[in-house]
Amino acid sequence: MSQQQQLLKQELTVSQILRTYGKAFRQVHMRYSDGHDGRCAVGVFMSYYGWKGKDDSHAGEKLLGASIALRHPGVSKDLIIRLNDSGKTFDEIADYLDN
């Protein structure tokens, strides 16, 4: 990833990532990915940071990157997981985080 791409990624908020990048995926629950086009909210962040949605040697690295990015603005990964698995849409999770 180029330095410019990294800077662009740093400029988006957690809610902006969910609202924009989440549109590329069908929402799933209780897992990060269905191995195809389905992602949970945390799976969207992992994919935003380069994860392809498959269980591979890089999945842990992408989860760590996503966790660090979420922690930085003070967002709890566990909160996002709870909101996702309770049935909230990506937009509803983003709205919750913005308020």
mmCIF file with all atom_site columns, C-alpha atoms in Angstrom:
data_model
loop_
_atom_site.group_PDB
_atom_site.id
_atom_site.type_symbol
_atom_site.label_atom_id
_atom_site.label_alt_id
_atom_site.label_comp_id
_atom_site.label_asym_id
_atom_site.label_entity_id
_atom_site.label_seq_id
_atom_site.pdbx_PDB_ins_code
_atom_site.Cartn_x
_atom_site.Cartn_y
_atom_site.Cartn_z
_atom_site.occupancy
_atom_site.B_iso_or_equiv
_atom_site.pdbx_formal_charge
_atom_site.auth_seq_id
_atom_site.auth_comp_id
_atom_site.auth_asym_id
_atom_site.auth_atom_id
_atom_site.pdbx_PDB_model_num
ATOM 1  C CA . MET A 1 1  ? 0.000   0.000   0.000  1.00 0.00 ? 1  MET A CA 1
ATOM 2  C CA . SER A 1 2  ? 1.391   3.392   -0.960 1.00 0.00 ? 2  SER A CA 1
ATOM 3  C CA . GLN A 1 3  ? 1.916   6.172   1.540  1.00 0.00 ? 3  GLN A CA 1
ATOM 4  C CA . GLN A 1 4  ? -0.849  8.174   -0.151 1.00 0.00 ? 4  GLN A CA 1
ATOM 5  C CA . GLN A 1 5  ? -3.312  5.269   0.232  1.00 0.00 ? 5  GLN A CA 1
ATOM 6  C CA . GLN A 1 6  ? -2.376  5.002   3.910  1.00 0.00 ? 6  GLN A CA 1
ATOM 7  C CA . LEU A 1 7  ? -3.019  8.721   4.413  1.00 0.00 ? 7  LEU A CA 1
ATOM 8  C CA . LEU A 1 8  ? -6.415  8.444   2.723  1.00 0.00 ? 8  LEU A CA 1
ATOM 9  C CA . LYS A 1 9  ? -7.333  5.522   4.977  1.00 0.00 ? 9  LYS A CA 1
ATOM 10 C CA . GLN A 1 10 ? -6.325  7.500   8.060  1.00 0.00 ? 10 GLN A CA 1
ATOM 11 C CA . GLU A 1 11 ? -8.680  10.336  7.109  1.00 0.00 ? 11 GLU A CA 1
ATOM 12 C CA . LEU A 1 12 ? -11.865 8.247   7.221  1.00 0.00 ? 12 LEU A CA 1
ATOM 13 C CA . THR A 1 13 ? -13.669 7.829   10.519 1.00 0.00 ? 13 THR A CA 1
ATOM 14 C CA . VAL A 1 14 ? -14.928 4.462   11.715 1.00 0.00 ? 14 VAL A CA 1
ATOM 15 C CA . SER A 1 15 ? -18.497 5.426   10.814 1.00 0.00 ? 15 SER A CA 1
ATOM 16 C CA . GLN A 1 16 ? -17.434 6.639   7.353  1.00 0.00 ? 16 GLN A CA 1
ATOM 17 C CA . ILE A 1 17 ? -15.725 3.307   6.672  1.00 0.00 ? 17 ILE A CA 1
ATOM 18 C CA . LEU A 1 18 ? -18.908 1.457   7.631  1.00 0.00 ? 18 LEU A CA 1
ATOM 19 C CA . ARG A 1 19 ? -21.137 3.721   5.543  1.00 0.00 ? 19 ARG A CA 1
ATOM 20 C CA . THR A 1 20 ? -19.007 3.722   2.408  1.00 0.00 ? 20 THR A CA 1
ATOM 21 C CA . TYR A 1 21 ? -16.952 0.533   2.346  1.00 0.00 ? 21 TYR A CA 1
ATOM 22 C CA . GLY A 1 22 ? -19.719 -1.520  3.940  1.00 0.00 ? 22 GLY A CA 1
ATOM 23 C CA . LYS A 1 23 ? -21.841 -1.070  0.807  1.00 0.00 ? 23 LYS A CA 1
ATOM 24 C CA . ALA A 1 24 ? -19.522 -3.505  -0.982 1.00 0.00 ? 24 ALA A CA 1
ATOM 25 C CA . PHE A 1 25 ? -20.618 -6.340  1.322  1.00 0.00 ? 25 PHE A CA 1
ATOM 26 C CA . ARG A 1 26 ? -23.684 -8.229  2.450  1.00 0.00 ? 26 ARG A CA 1
ATOM 27 C CA . GLN A 1 27 ? -23.908 -8.084  6.243  1.00 0.00 ? 27 GLN A CA 1
ATOM 28 C CA . VAL A 1 28 ? -23.375 -11.303 8.206  1.00 0.00 ? 28 VAL A CA 1
ATOM 29 C CA . HIS A 1 29 ? -23.569 -12.043 11.919 1.00 0.00 ? 29 HIS A CA 1
ATOM 30 C CA . MET A 1 30 ? -21.545 -14.128 14.395 1.00 0.00 ? 30 MET A CA 1
ATOM 31 C CA . ARG A 1 31 ? -18.479 -14.318 12.118 1.00 0.00 ? 31 ARG A CA 1
ATOM 32 C CA . TYR A 1 32 ? -16.134 -11.925 10.349 1.00 0.00 ? 32 TYR A CA 1
ATOM 33 C CA . SER A 1 33 ? -16.881 -13.235 6.848  1.00 0.00 ? 33 SER A CA 1
ATOM 34 C CA . ASP A 1 34 ? -18.792 -15.900 4.985  1.00 0.00 ? 34 ASP A CA 1
ATOM 35 C CA . GLY A 1 35 ? -15.766 -16.417 2.722  1.00 0.00 ? 35 GLY A CA 1
ATOM 36 C CA . HIS A 1 36 ? -17.421 -14.566 -0.164 1.00 0.00 ? 36 HIS A CA 1
ATOM 37 C CA . ASP A 1 37 ? -19.143 -11.162 -0.159 1.00 0.00 ? 37 ASP A CA 1
ATOM 38 C CA . GLY A 1 38 ? -20.509 -11.253 3.399  1.00 0.00 ? 38 GLY A CA 1
ATOM 39 C CA . ARG A 1 39 ? -18.861 -9.363  6.264  1.00 0.00 ? 39 ARG A CA 1
ATOM 40 C CA . CYS A 1 40 ? -19.757 -8.327  9.779  1.00 0.00 ? 40 CYS A CA 1
ATOM 41 C CA . ALA A 1 41 ? -18.919 -4.758  10.808 1.00 0.00 ? 41 ALA A CA 1
ATOM 42 C CA . VAL A 1 42 ? -15.460 -5.755  12.082 1.00 0.00 ? 42 VAL A CA 1
ATOM 43 C CA . GLY A 1 43 ? -14.970 -7.789  8.894  1.00 0.00 ? 43 GLY A CA 1
ATOM 44 C CA . VAL A 1 44 ? -15.619 -4.588  6.918  1.00 0.00 ? 44 VAL A CA 1
ATOM 45 C CA . PHE A 1 45 ? -12.750 -2.904  8.805  1.00 0.00 ? 45 PHE A CA 1
ATOM 46 C CA . MET A 1 46 ? -10.499 -5.895  8.271  1.00 0.00 ? 46 MET A CA 1
ATOM 47 C CA . SER A 1 47 ? -11.286 -5.805  4.542  1.00 0.00 ? 47 SER A CA 1
ATOM 48 C CA . TYR A 1 48 ? -10.718 -2.057  4.470  1.00 0.00 ? 48 TYR A CA 1
ATOM 49 C CA . TYR A 1 49 ? -7.209  -2.779  5.741  1.00 0.00 ? 49 TYR A CA 1
ATOM 50 C CA . GLY A 1 50 ? -6.618  -5.410  3.066  1.00 0.00 ? 50 GLY A CA 1
ATOM 51 C CA . TRP A 1 51 ? -8.186  -8.672  4.236  1.00 0.00 ? 51 TRP A CA 1
ATOM 52 C CA . LYS A 1 52 ? -9.778  -10.729 1.439  1.00 0.00 ? 52 LYS A CA 1
ATOM 53 C CA . GLY A 1 53 ? -12.396 -12.420 3.618  1.00 0.00 ? 53 GLY A CA 1
ATOM 54 C CA . LYS A 1 54 ? -10.728 -15.818 3.806  1.00 0.00 ? 54 LYS A CA 1
ATOM 55 C CA . ASP A 1 55 ? -9.148  -17.550 6.771  1.00 0.00 ? 55 ASP A CA 1
ATOM 56 C CA . ASP A 1 56 ? -5.488  -17.263 5.933  1.00 0.00 ? 56 ASP A CA 1
ATOM 57 C CA . SER A 1 57 ? -2.205  -16.387 7.566  1.00 0.00 ? 57 SER A CA 1
ATOM 58 C CA . HIS A 1 58 ? -2.908  -12.674 7.076  1.00 0.00 ? 58 HIS A CA 1
ATOM 59 C CA . ALA A 1 59 ? -6.330  -12.641 8.777  1.00 0.00 ? 59 ALA A CA 1
ATOM 60 C CA . GLY A 1 60 ? -4.836  -12.141 12.245 1.00 0.00 ? 60 GLY A CA 1
ATOM 61 C CA . GLU A 1 61 ? -2.649  -9.325  10.959 1.00 0.00 ? 61 GLU A CA 1
ATOM 62 C CA . LYS A 1 62 ? -5.665  -7.560  9.403  1.00 0.00 ? 62 LYS A CA 1
ATOM 63 C CA . LEU A 1 63 ? -7.699  -8.024  12.596 1.00 0.00 ? 63 LEU A CA 1
ATOM 64 C CA . LEU A 1 64 ? -4.856  -6.504  14.590 1.00 0.00 ? 64 LEU A CA 1
ATOM 65 C CA . GLY A 1 65 ? -4.681  -3.548  12.181 1.00 0.00 ? 65 GLY A CA 1
ATOM 66 C CA . ALA A 1 66 ? -8.431  -3.046  12.384 1.00 0.00 ? 66 ALA A CA 1
ATOM 67 C CA . SER A 1 67 ? -8.375  -3.337  16.199 1.00 0.00 ? 67 SER A CA 1
ATOM 68 C CA . ILE A 1 68 ? -5.653  -0.708  16.467 1.00 0.00 ? 68 ILE A CA 1
ATOM 69 C CA . ALA A 1 69 ? -7.538  1.593   14.093 1.00 0.00 ? 69 ALA A CA 1
ATOM 70 C CA . LEU A 1 70 ? -10.724 1.189   16.152 1.00 0.00 ? 70 LEU A CA 1
ATOM 71 C CA . ARG A 1 71 ? -8.941  1.728   19.450 1.00 0.00 ? 71 ARG A CA 1
ATOM 72 C CA . HIS A 1 72 ? -7.313  4.914   18.219 1.00 0.00 ? 72 HIS A CA 1
ATOM 73 C CA . PRO A 1 73 ? -10.564 6.960   18.138 1.00 0.00 ? 73 PRO A CA 1
ATOM 74 C CA . GLY A 1 74 ? -11.733 5.221   21.318 1.00 0.00 ? 74 GLY A CA 1
ATOM 75 C CA . VAL A 1 75 ? -14.129 2.759   19.696 1.00 0.00 ? 75 VAL A CA 1
ATOM 76 C CA . SER A 1 76 ? -14.467 -0.671  21.264 1.00 0.00 ? 76 SER A CA 1
ATOM 77 C CA . LYS A 1 77 ? -14.252 -3.647  18.894 1.00 0.00 ? 77 LYS A CA 1
ATOM 78 C CA . ASP A 1 78 ? -16.497 -5.551  21.323 1.00 0.00 ? 78 ASP A CA 1
ATOM 79 C CA . LEU A 1 79 ? -19.162 -2.824  21.108 1.00 0.00 ? 79 LEU A CA 1
ATOM 80 C CA . ILE A 1 80 ? -19.161 -3.013  17.315 1.00 0.00 ? 80 ILE A CA 1
ATOM 81 C CA . ILE A 1 81 ? -19.439 -6.807  17.472 1.00 0.00 ? 81 ILE A CA 1
ATOM 82 C CA . ARG A 1 82 ? -22.393 -6.564  19.899 1.00 0.00 ? 82 ARG A CA 1
ATOM 83 C CA . LEU A 1 83 ? -24.174 -3.989  17.724 1.00 0.00 ? 83 LEU A CA 1
ATOM 84 C CA . ASN A 1 84 ? -23.600 -6.054  14.576 1.00 0.00 ? 84 ASN A CA 1
ATOM 85 C CA . ASP A 1 85 ? -24.699 -9.342  16.122 1.00 0.00 ? 85 ASP A CA 1
ATOM 86 C CA . SER A 1 86 ? -27.806 -7.744  17.655 1.00 0.00 ? 86 SER A CA 1
ATOM 87 C CA . GLY A 1 87 ? -29.051 -7.037  14.122 1.00 0.00 ? 87 GLY A CA 1
ATOM 88 C CA . LYS A 1 88 ? -28.054 -3.394  13.629 1.00 0.00 ? 88 LYS A CA 1
ATOM 89 C CA . THR A 1 89 ? -27.214 -2.496  10.021 1.00 0.00 ? 89 THR A CA 1
ATOM 90 C CA . PHE A 1 90 ? -23.875 -0.945  9.072  1.00 0.00 ? 90 PHE A CA 1
ATOM 91 C CA . ASP A 1 91 ? -25.609 2.459   8.805  1.00 0.00 ? 91 ASP A CA 1
ATOM 92 C CA . GLU A 1 92 ? -27.267 2.038   12.219 1.00 0.00 ? 92 GLU A CA 1
ATOM 93 C CA . ILE A 1 93 ? -23.909 1.134   13.776 1.00 0.00 ? 93 ILE A CA 1
ATOM 94 C CA . ALA A 1 94 ? -22.354 4.197   12.119 1.00 0.00 ? 94 ALA A CA 1
ATOM 95 C CA . ASP A 1 95 ? -25.179 6.410   13.442 1.00 0.00 ? 95 ASP A CA 1
ATOM 96 C CA . TYR A 1 96 ? -24.680 4.996   16.945 1.00 0.00 ? 96 TYR A CA 1
ATOM 97 C CA . LEU A 1 97 ? -20.950 5.738   16.806 1.00 0.00 ? 97 LEU A CA 1
ATOM 98 C CA . ASP A 1 98 ? -21.557 9.293   15.577 1.00 0.00 ? 98 ASP A CA 1
ATOM 99 C CA . ASN A 1 99 ? -23.879 10.102  18.505 1.00 0.00 ? 99 ASN A CA 1
#
